[in-house]
């Protein structure tokens, strides 16, 4: 049974790249590509439309049913500071939002509920909340509300996981977090204005700043430790988004009604019903009109494509799948990764393993042409993705050649290669369960490695359940030689959290001086200059490509089905939850 | 998961006569349905165990992208699944695995259930009380959680581990059944008579009580054998089944949790479902005939 | 009798104690904890996660955690669910009622099917009626519940659209109204019927066998020889004797249904206890897991006790001394 947020990473859809489209004779795919007139050298991320095509006039009093696709009920922690699973987040987007909007590169804009300015020394950010932005109870949204969110997130009574390293860069935040101060000295509030002062300049501020306020007046009488379980969060949440929560059927459904005082203008729909739909019936529910919008998983894509009343929107997901090599362990005392496992120290061995697998075919056949080979670990929906870096292409001969060169040859003629010392060379491959495709995919990779003579075996002869899998990685279990996993990446391109010398999430334990240097450059003050940052990350991606500490395998598309009576729905990340714009042009059947 | 079809009849005869096997055979011969079932059953088992001996399990488990979701054809008699693997081959090996699993689970649960059931029933009193409280306790254990936990923490999850876990939970029903039967038997005169004669308990249990509950055991054994065949399919549905490298009938059927397979790719799950049905029915019909053989009053002619 | 019941209650204390220890140890034997799920969130701060673990006491040895848990549990406090951020009892309460309703309706359907079919089959055994019923019960027995439930859902929930295809109630109706009750029942019918149609088959067979066995017993023969009309022989003698053991199993049935509804709840997106249990195990939300196990364990022990009391009242051979 797949669970919550991480299953999203596992089950999301992906779609073929230009590379696939170019060598496939699927005319529909290529025509879409031509229509969009994309550069041939670029990864085609527009195989699907992202907007509904319905141009009709929305009817008055329209009602929409949103299918929350999940195999468990939602938990009902309806606040971005506290929620755990993605289902809750989907509920929140209807009635609440962040103060700053983002553009297609996930960089903040001034179009949302607030505008922002960065000081000349790049250390101070000032947000000005627009005058007409009010909570649904009529009270204005103020700087104090956003400050209160920081006070909660930094409090020792806060049991969630959203106090991150960027917050700690605000002046006085660490002191407050440690309980040494009652307020955060780096945050200054003046009515609808709020100013953050950072200890050092960091370009990630323009993508990663926390801008979700808490209704201070409404919530401050509840102790911080009790907030997450209070009815004010769970049953009667007040946001400032386009819809108001009218009624909640715990875990199953939410009824919303339009919030006329919404700062972007009254929404086009009168009301929305959100209800939980089991993944196995999501397409069926779309077909018979029970729900108007629902995400579609890979295994049901063919069925969804055949529906007359539904159009499919898609976009590249913020995630990549990869195969990682284990280089060492994490030293908790020093809080540092240590490379002390020489098994994969020869770069040629790693490259050979990358050449030996055919990800193009995996994407095309296994995911029905809906995932595509990953060229890098920065996803292609960022401008930082280095288009000049190409994925390792399937070339078993080259793989064999590299292995021969590196000294991995079959000395005892058993069909499998021995290591340079002539000893048996066995590789244990750990892979995670979840989703139908996991097991054949793992076996497929193993088969391909065996074809070039590498003795790869599935660790323990089976897939590992999510928690066990990450437990093996986290504790650097010695049985694990290589593993397959996926990362969902944040809207901030800085990869330090997964790649730096000190990152505990750097599960390969790969460390490299050049890597340290480039990562630091990417978030230095110079990196406020975008071209500088692009160049830095381009160089970094070349380094990763050359060194292959991991083999990036697949990027993915995520798709959603929308009933054709719906207008104004845009699936692109920065607009996906702009529900005020969505209307329906006819009544449901 | 366990069938509750139990025989509540009281057998008045003291024991199964030496010609018991002959009666059983007679009864089956007379019953065309049972005879037919027996032939089908033996044929399937011989074929499945024989064929799987010559089959290359590795070859069947091999992922082939060029043949995903192929419809049945002369190359693939029952088409292929989402890994491009031959369904027919999986069906053969799956049937063998499922039947073996069922046989061993039934056997082990029967041994445990019989021993404890007889002890509890024969001695009654404190012995009975202790055994029954243990049974209560096992029933109160969360079966699902045990399975989930064991699946997560054992280094290898295979047929043997699966048999072990299921045995751990499924013996209780049998023990209870045998115990209630033994409880009523021990009140009967022949036991009392032996006891007054000073026959040792173990002799009474083994040579008098056991034969008298044997018909119940055989019938229950057969019915359980049928019931346990599809046992792992629900677990596979929940994601805690055997790895795909050990195909079973349950694995094949569980592919139908994908609605696309359920609706459009019948060749993956229907044959396995039919196989379960055919196996269960034929085992059952044979079992019914045995039951009649054991109970003189129901015998035909 | 009272002494017997009291003694059984006393036995339950060590049983529950043992159960709680086993569950606790097993929970701790599983890799990961409630925070593991956050570890693939690249923005989560590992040091912060460690601090929360320390705060929640997740790093203490299991017996310390156990003692802390047990001393609260005795006072009826099962702690806070990390996933739901709310007291465990609140989480369970919502789901418990859904599952209980589902179990009750399933039970009603099961017996509505089993009693007439079992009687027909047993009374007219070896006729075509009996063969049809027996055939049905074999097929039902051999059909995996989830395949059947999915087909039921696709046929009646989608193709024919007679019943809602998920959830426990229509979110548009208001609590406390008549429409609310109707909607609740409407949502129950399909899942309950799907379970009942499969689950009933064993009860049918049981009843059939009981009737066939009783038919030839001495007291029935005597009644017949006294010239009691055939219909009275059935209603007064055979049926009464055949129903009793089934009634005695009621206790088990209910607890079995409450614990075993995971699959149906999953397929019909019905927020019940079984589903909560499974997702809590996967998310390592152990406070919920232990609470559910203790509750169902206690209910099962009560159920067995109830069944034993009924059985002993029915069958003098199984005496309670």
Short mmCIF file of N, CA and C in Angstrom, two decimals, chain B residues 60-187:
data_model
loop_
_atom_site.label_atom_id
_atom_site.label_comp_id
_atom_site.label_asym_id
_atom_site.label_seq_id
_atom_site.Cartn_x
_atom_site.Cartn_y
_atom_site.Cartn_z
N UNK B 60 11.38 -17.38 -17.28
CA UNK B 60 10.01 -16.88 -17.18
C UNK B 60 9.97 -15.53 -16.47
N UNK B 61 10.85 -15.39 -15.48
CA UNK B 61 10.86 -14.14 -14.72
C UNK B 61 11.59 -13.03 -15.46
N UNK B 62 12.12 -13.33 -16.61
CA UNK B 62 12.91 -12.34 -17.34
C UNK B 62 12.04 -11.24 -17.94
N UNK B 63 12.45 -10.02 -17.67
CA UNK B 63 11.70 -8.88 -18.17
C UNK B 63 12.04 -8.66 -19.64
N UNK B 64 11.02 -8.52 -20.46
CA UNK B 64 11.25 -8.32 -21.88
C UNK B 64 10.38 -7.17 -22.38
N UNK B 65 11.04 -6.06 -22.70
CA UNK B 65 10.28 -4.87 -23.08
C UNK B 65 9.58 -4.98 -24.43
N UNK B 66 10.02 -5.94 -25.21
CA UNK B 66 9.43 -6.02 -26.54
C UNK B 66 8.09 -6.74 -26.52
N UNK B 67 7.74 -7.29 -25.38
CA UNK B 67 6.50 -8.06 -25.37
C UNK B 67 5.64 -7.75 -24.15
N UNK B 68 5.45 -6.47 -23.87
CA UNK B 68 4.62 -6.10 -22.74
C UNK B 68 3.14 -6.19 -23.10
N UNK B 69 2.36 -6.79 -22.20
CA UNK B 69 0.91 -6.89 -22.39
C UNK B 69 0.52 -7.46 -23.75
N UNK B 70 1.18 -8.55 -24.15
CA UNK B 70 0.79 -9.18 -25.41
C UNK B 70 -0.43 -10.04 -25.17
N UNK B 71 -1.30 -10.05 -26.16
CA UNK B 71 -2.47 -10.92 -26.07
C UNK B 71 -2.03 -12.36 -26.33
N UNK B 72 -2.86 -13.31 -25.92
CA UNK B 72 -2.50 -14.71 -26.14
C UNK B 72 -2.22 -14.98 -27.61
N UNK B 73 -1.18 -15.74 -27.85
CA UNK B 73 -0.81 -16.05 -29.22
C UNK B 73 -0.11 -17.41 -29.22
N UNK B 74 0.38 -17.83 -30.36
CA UNK B 74 1.04 -19.14 -30.38
C UNK B 74 2.38 -19.08 -29.64
N UNK B 75 2.99 -17.89 -29.56
CA UNK B 75 4.23 -17.77 -28.80
C UNK B 75 3.96 -17.76 -27.31
N UNK B 76 2.98 -16.95 -26.92
CA UNK B 76 2.61 -16.86 -25.52
C UNK B 76 1.17 -17.34 -25.40
N UNK B 77 0.99 -18.56 -24.93
CA UNK B 77 -0.34 -19.16 -24.92
C UNK B 77 -1.33 -18.34 -24.13
N UNK B 78 -0.84 -17.72 -23.08
CA UNK B 78 -1.76 -16.90 -22.28
C UNK B 78 -1.26 -15.46 -22.23
N UNK B 79 -0.61 -15.02 -23.25
CA UNK B 79 -0.17 -13.63 -23.31
C UNK B 79 0.96 -13.33 -22.33
N UNK B 80 1.19 -12.04 -22.11
CA UNK B 80 2.26 -11.62 -21.20
C UNK B 80 1.74 -10.55 -20.25
N UNK B 81 2.49 -10.29 -19.19
CA UNK B 81 2.09 -9.27 -18.22
C UNK B 81 2.84 -7.97 -18.49
N UNK B 82 2.82 -7.04 -17.53
CA UNK B 82 3.41 -5.73 -17.76
C UNK B 82 4.93 -5.75 -17.79
N UNK B 83 5.53 -6.86 -17.45
CA UNK B 83 6.98 -6.97 -17.57
C UNK B 83 7.35 -7.76 -18.81
N UNK B 84 6.35 -8.06 -19.65
CA UNK B 84 6.61 -8.85 -20.83
C UNK B 84 6.88 -10.31 -20.51
N UNK B 85 6.42 -10.77 -19.35
CA UNK B 85 6.71 -12.14 -18.94
C UNK B 85 5.55 -13.07 -19.29
N UNK B 86 5.88 -14.26 -19.66
CA UNK B 86 4.90 -15.24 -20.11
C UNK B 86 3.94 -15.61 -18.97
N UNK B 87 2.65 -15.39 -19.21
CA UNK B 87 1.67 -15.69 -18.16
C UNK B 87 1.48 -17.18 -17.99
N UNK B 88 1.54 -17.92 -19.09
CA UNK B 88 1.33 -19.37 -18.98
C UNK B 88 2.39 -20.00 -18.08
N UNK B 89 3.63 -19.63 -18.30
CA UNK B 89 4.71 -20.16 -17.46
C UNK B 89 4.50 -19.79 -16.00
N UNK B 90 4.09 -18.53 -15.78
CA UNK B 90 3.84 -18.10 -14.40
C UNK B 90 2.69 -18.87 -13.79
N UNK B 91 1.70 -19.19 -14.65
CA UNK B 91 0.54 -19.94 -14.15
C UNK B 91 0.96 -21.32 -13.67
N UNK B 92 1.82 -21.97 -14.46
CA UNK B 92 2.27 -23.32 -14.08
C UNK B 92 3.06 -23.27 -12.77
N UNK B 93 4.06 -22.41 -12.75
CA UNK B 93 4.88 -22.32 -11.54
C UNK B 93 4.05 -21.80 -10.38
N UNK B 94 3.16 -20.86 -10.68
CA UNK B 94 2.29 -20.29 -9.64
C UNK B 94 1.39 -21.35 -9.04
N UNK B 95 0.82 -22.19 -9.88
CA UNK B 95 -0.05 -23.25 -9.37
C UNK B 95 0.75 -24.18 -8.47
N UNK B 96 1.95 -24.51 -8.92
CA UNK B 96 2.77 -25.40 -8.10
C UNK B 96 3.07 -24.74 -6.75
N UNK B 97 3.49 -23.49 -6.80
CA UNK B 97 3.81 -22.80 -5.54
C UNK B 97 2.59 -22.70 -4.64
N UNK B 98 1.47 -22.28 -5.21
CA UNK B 98 0.27 -22.09 -4.39
C UNK B 98 -0.18 -23.39 -3.77
N UNK B 99 -0.13 -24.47 -4.56
CA UNK B 99 -0.58 -25.75 -4.01
C UNK B 99 0.37 -26.22 -2.92
N UNK B 100 1.65 -26.08 -3.17
CA UNK B 100 2.63 -26.50 -2.15
C UNK B 100 2.42 -25.71 -0.86
N UNK B 101 2.25 -24.41 -1.01
CA UNK B 101 2.03 -23.57 0.17
C UNK B 101 0.81 -24.05 0.92
N UNK B 102 -0.27 -24.25 0.18
CA UNK B 102 -1.52 -24.67 0.81
C UNK B 102 -1.35 -26.00 1.54
N UNK B 103 -0.67 -26.93 0.86
CA UNK B 103 -0.49 -28.26 1.44
C UNK B 103 0.25 -28.18 2.77
N UNK B 104 1.34 -27.41 2.77
CA UNK B 104 2.14 -27.36 3.99
C UNK B 104 1.44 -26.59 5.11
N UNK B 105 0.77 -25.50 4.74
CA UNK B 105 0.05 -24.77 5.78
C UNK B 105 -1.01 -25.67 6.40
N UNK B 106 -1.73 -26.38 5.54
CA UNK B 106 -2.77 -27.26 6.04
C UNK B 106 -2.19 -28.36 6.93
N UNK B 107 -1.08 -28.91 6.48
CA UNK B 107 -0.45 -29.98 7.23
C UNK B 107 0.00 -29.50 8.61
N UNK B 108 0.71 -28.39 8.62
CA UNK B 108 1.24 -27.89 9.89
C UNK B 108 0.12 -27.46 10.83
N UNK B 109 -0.86 -26.75 10.28
CA UNK B 109 -1.96 -26.33 11.16
C UNK B 109 -2.69 -27.56 11.69
N UNK B 110 -2.80 -28.60 10.85
CA UNK B 110 -3.50 -29.80 11.30
C UNK B 110 -2.75 -30.45 12.46
N UNK B 111 -1.43 -30.51 12.34
CA UNK B 111 -0.65 -31.16 13.40
C UNK B 111 -0.81 -30.39 14.72
N UNK B 112 -0.63 -29.08 14.64
CA UNK B 112 -0.73 -28.28 15.86
C UNK B 112 -2.16 -28.32 16.40
N UNK B 113 -3.10 -28.10 15.49
CA UNK B 113 -4.50 -28.05 15.92
C UNK B 113 -4.95 -29.35 16.53
N UNK B 114 -4.52 -30.44 15.93
CA UNK B 114 -4.92 -31.76 16.41
C UNK B 114 -4.35 -32.03 17.79
N UNK B 115 -3.05 -31.80 17.94
CA UNK B 115 -2.43 -32.12 19.23
C UNK B 115 -3.08 -31.30 20.34
N UNK B 116 -3.13 -29.99 20.15
CA UNK B 116 -3.67 -29.15 21.22
C UNK B 116 -5.16 -29.39 21.42
N UNK B 117 -5.88 -29.58 20.31
CA UNK B 117 -7.32 -29.80 20.40
C UNK B 117 -7.64 -31.06 21.18
N UNK B 118 -6.89 -32.13 20.87
CA UNK B 118 -7.13 -33.40 21.57
C UNK B 118 -6.81 -33.28 23.05
N UNK B 119 -5.68 -32.65 23.34
CA UNK B 119 -5.28 -32.49 24.74
C UNK B 119 -6.34 -31.72 25.51
N UNK B 120 -6.73 -30.58 24.94
CA UNK B 120 -7.70 -29.73 25.62
C UNK B 120 -9.02 -30.47 25.81
N UNK B 121 -9.44 -31.14 24.75
CA UNK B 121 -10.74 -31.79 24.79
C UNK B 121 -10.74 -32.99 25.71
N UNK B 122 -9.68 -33.75 25.65
CA UNK B 122 -9.67 -34.98 26.44
C UNK B 122 -9.53 -34.71 27.92
N UNK B 123 -8.58 -33.87 28.26
CA UNK B 123 -8.35 -33.63 29.69
C UNK B 123 -9.34 -32.64 30.26
N UNK B 124 -9.77 -31.70 29.46
CA UNK B 124 -10.71 -30.69 29.96
C UNK B 124 -10.10 -29.91 31.11
N UNK B 125 -10.95 -29.29 31.91
CA UNK B 125 -10.51 -28.63 33.13
C UNK B 125 -9.41 -27.61 32.90
N UNK B 126 -8.37 -27.69 33.73
CA UNK B 126 -7.32 -26.68 33.71
C UNK B 126 -6.55 -26.71 32.39
N UNK B 127 -6.24 -27.93 31.89
CA UNK B 127 -5.52 -28.04 30.62
C UNK B 127 -6.29 -27.32 29.53
N UNK B 128 -7.57 -27.65 29.48
CA UNK B 128 -8.43 -27.04 28.49
C UNK B 128 -8.41 -25.53 28.64
N UNK B 129 -8.52 -25.08 29.86
CA UNK B 129 -8.57 -23.66 30.14
C UNK B 129 -7.33 -22.95 29.62
N UNK B 130 -6.17 -23.51 29.94
CA UNK B 130 -4.92 -22.88 29.53
C UNK B 130 -4.83 -22.84 28.00
N UNK B 131 -5.10 -23.99 27.38
CA UNK B 131 -4.98 -24.04 25.92
C UNK B 131 -5.96 -23.06 25.27
N UNK B 132 -7.16 -23.03 25.80
CA UNK B 132 -8.15 -22.13 25.21
C UNK B 132 -7.76 -20.66 25.36
N UNK B 133 -7.15 -20.33 26.51
CA UNK B 133 -6.75 -18.93 26.69
C UNK B 133 -5.60 -18.58 25.74
N UNK B 134 -4.75 -19.57 25.49
CA UNK B 134 -3.68 -19.33 24.50
C UNK B 134 -4.30 -19.09 23.14
N UNK B 135 -5.30 -19.89 22.82
CA UNK B 135 -5.97 -19.72 21.53
C UNK B 135 -6.62 -18.33 21.45
N UNK B 136 -7.33 -17.97 22.50
CA UNK B 136 -7.93 -16.61 22.53
C UNK B 136 -6.88 -15.56 22.24
N UNK B 137 -5.73 -15.76 22.87
CA UNK B 137 -4.67 -14.78 22.74
C UNK B 137 -4.17 -14.69 21.30
N UNK B 138 -3.97 -15.86 20.69
CA UNK B 138 -3.48 -15.86 19.31
C UNK B 138 -4.50 -15.18 18.39
N UNK B 139 -5.78 -15.46 18.68
CA UNK B 139 -6.81 -14.83 17.85
C UNK B 139 -6.80 -13.31 18.03
N UNK B 140 -6.51 -12.89 19.24
CA UNK B 140 -6.51 -11.45 19.51
C UNK B 140 -5.29 -10.75 18.90
N UNK B 141 -4.29 -11.51 18.51
CA UNK B 141 -3.10 -10.89 17.91
C UNK B 141 -3.46 -10.30 16.55
N UNK B 142 -2.89 -9.17 16.26
CA UNK B 142 -3.20 -8.56 14.96
C UNK B 142 -2.44 -9.26 13.84
N UNK B 143 -3.13 -10.10 13.13
CA UNK B 143 -2.54 -10.91 12.09
C UNK B 143 -1.86 -10.06 11.03
N UNK B 144 -2.59 -9.06 10.59
CA UNK B 144 -2.08 -8.21 9.52
C UNK B 144 -0.76 -7.56 9.91
N UNK B 145 -0.73 -7.07 11.15
CA UNK B 145 0.48 -6.38 11.57
C UNK B 145 1.66 -7.34 11.64
N UNK B 146 1.38 -8.54 12.14
CA UNK B 146 2.46 -9.52 12.21
C UNK B 146 3.03 -9.76 10.83
N UNK B 147 2.15 -9.92 9.89
CA UNK B 147 2.62 -10.19 8.54
C UNK B 147 3.44 -9.01 8.03
N UNK B 148 2.90 -7.82 8.20
CA UNK B 148 3.60 -6.63 7.74
C UNK B 148 4.98 -6.54 8.39
N UNK B 149 5.00 -6.73 9.70
CA UNK B 149 6.26 -6.60 10.42
C UNK B 149 7.25 -7.67 9.98
N UNK B 150 6.78 -8.90 9.93
CA UNK B 150 7.70 -9.97 9.56
C UNK B 150 8.22 -9.75 8.14
N UNK B 151 7.32 -9.37 7.25
CA UNK B 151 7.76 -9.11 5.88
C UNK B 151 8.83 -8.03 5.85
N UNK B 152 8.68 -7.03 6.72
CA UNK B 152 9.67 -5.95 6.72
C UNK B 152 10.98 -6.34 7.38
N UNK B 153 10.91 -7.14 8.42
CA UNK B 153 12.17 -7.37 9.15
C UNK B 153 12.91 -8.64 8.79
N UNK B 154 12.25 -9.63 8.19
CA UNK B 154 13.03 -10.82 7.84
C UNK B 154 13.95 -10.50 6.67
N UNK B 155 15.17 -11.07 6.71
CA UNK B 155 16.09 -10.79 5.61
C UNK B 155 15.57 -11.35 4.28
N UNK B 156 15.05 -12.56 4.31
CA UNK B 156 14.46 -13.10 3.08
C UNK B 156 13.00 -13.43 3.32
N UNK B 157 12.20 -13.03 2.38
CA UNK B 157 10.78 -13.35 2.46
C UNK B 157 10.48 -14.34 1.34
N UNK B 158 10.26 -15.57 1.72
CA UNK B 158 10.00 -16.57 0.69
C UNK B 158 8.87 -17.49 1.12
N UNK B 159 8.70 -18.57 0.37
CA UNK B 159 7.61 -19.50 0.61
C UNK B 159 7.62 -20.04 2.04
N UNK B 160 8.82 -20.37 2.53
CA UNK B 160 8.90 -20.99 3.86
C UNK B 160 8.46 -20.01 4.95
N UNK B 161 8.94 -18.79 4.85
CA UNK B 161 8.55 -17.79 5.85
C UNK B 161 7.04 -17.57 5.79
N UNK B 162 6.55 -17.52 4.59
CA UNK B 162 5.12 -17.32 4.42
C UNK B 162 4.32 -18.46 5.09
N UNK B 163 4.74 -19.68 4.83
CA UNK B 163 4.06 -20.84 5.43
C UNK B 163 4.09 -20.73 6.96
N UNK B 164 5.24 -20.34 7.46
CA UNK B 164 5.41 -20.23 8.90
C UNK B 164 4.45 -19.21 9.52
N UNK B 165 4.39 -18.04 8.91
CA UNK B 165 3.53 -16.99 9.47
C UNK B 165 2.07 -17.43 9.43
N UNK B 166 1.67 -17.96 8.29
CA UNK B 166 0.26 -18.32 8.17
C UNK B 166 -0.09 -19.43 9.15
N UNK B 167 0.84 -20.39 9.30
CA UNK B 167 0.58 -21.48 10.24
C UNK B 167 0.36 -20.93 11.65
N UNK B 168 1.17 -19.94 11.97
CA UNK B 168 1.09 -19.34 13.30
C UNK B 168 -0.34 -18.90 13.64
N UNK B 169 -1.06 -18.46 12.63
CA UNK B 169 -2.40 -17.92 12.91
C UNK B 169 -3.52 -18.89 12.61
N UNK B 170 -3.31 -19.79 11.66
CA UNK B 170 -4.45 -20.56 11.17
C UNK B 170 -4.72 -21.85 11.95
N UNK B 171 -3.87 -22.18 12.91
CA UNK B 171 -4.11 -23.43 13.61
C UNK B 171 -5.26 -23.33 14.61
N UNK B 172 -5.58 -22.11 15.02
CA UNK B 172 -6.52 -21.96 16.14
C UNK B 172 -7.91 -22.50 15.81
N UNK B 173 -8.36 -22.26 14.59
CA UNK B 173 -9.70 -22.72 14.20
C UNK B 173 -9.79 -24.24 14.32
N UNK B 174 -8.75 -24.91 13.84
CA UNK B 174 -8.73 -26.37 13.88
C UNK B 174 -8.70 -26.87 15.31
N UNK B 175 -7.85 -26.25 16.11
CA UNK B 175 -7.74 -26.68 17.50
C UNK B 175 -9.09 -26.59 18.19
N UNK B 176 -9.78 -25.49 17.92
CA UNK B 176 -11.09 -25.32 18.56
C UNK B 176 -12.08 -26.38 18.12
N UNK B 177 -12.05 -26.66 16.82
CA UNK B 177 -12.97 -27.64 16.26
C UNK B 177 -12.74 -29.02 16.87
N UNK B 178 -11.47 -29.43 16.86
CA UNK B 178 -11.12 -30.75 17.38
C UNK B 178 -11.45 -30.82 18.88
N UNK B 179 -11.17 -29.73 19.56
CA UNK B 179 -11.40 -29.71 21.01
C UNK B 179 -12.87 -29.91 21.32
N UNK B 180 -13.76 -29.22 20.60
CA UNK B 180 -15.18 -29.35 20.93
C UNK B 180 -15.66 -30.75 20.61
N UNK B 181 -15.08 -31.33 19.54
CA UNK B 181 -15.45 -32.70 19.20
C UNK B 181 -14.95 -33.66 20.28
N UNK B 182 -13.72 -33.45 20.68
CA UNK B 182 -13.13 -34.33 21.69
C UNK B 182 -13.86 -34.20 23.02
N UNK B 183 -14.28 -32.96 23.34
CA UNK B 183 -15.02 -32.74 24.58
C UNK B 183 -16.28 -33.59 24.62
N UNK B 184 -16.98 -33.63 23.50
CA UNK B 184 -18.22 -34.40 23.52
C UNK B 184 -17.94 -35.90 23.46
N UNK B 185 -16.83 -36.28 22.79
CA UNK B 185 -16.48 -37.70 22.73
C UNK B 185 -16.17 -38.26 24.11
N UNK B 186 -15.46 -37.47 24.90
CA UNK B 186 -14.96 -38.03 26.16
C UNK B 186 -16.07 -38.30 27.16
N UNK B 187 -17.23 -37.73 26.88
CA UNK B 187 -18.37 -38.01 27.75
C UNK B 187 -18.99 -39.36 27.40
#
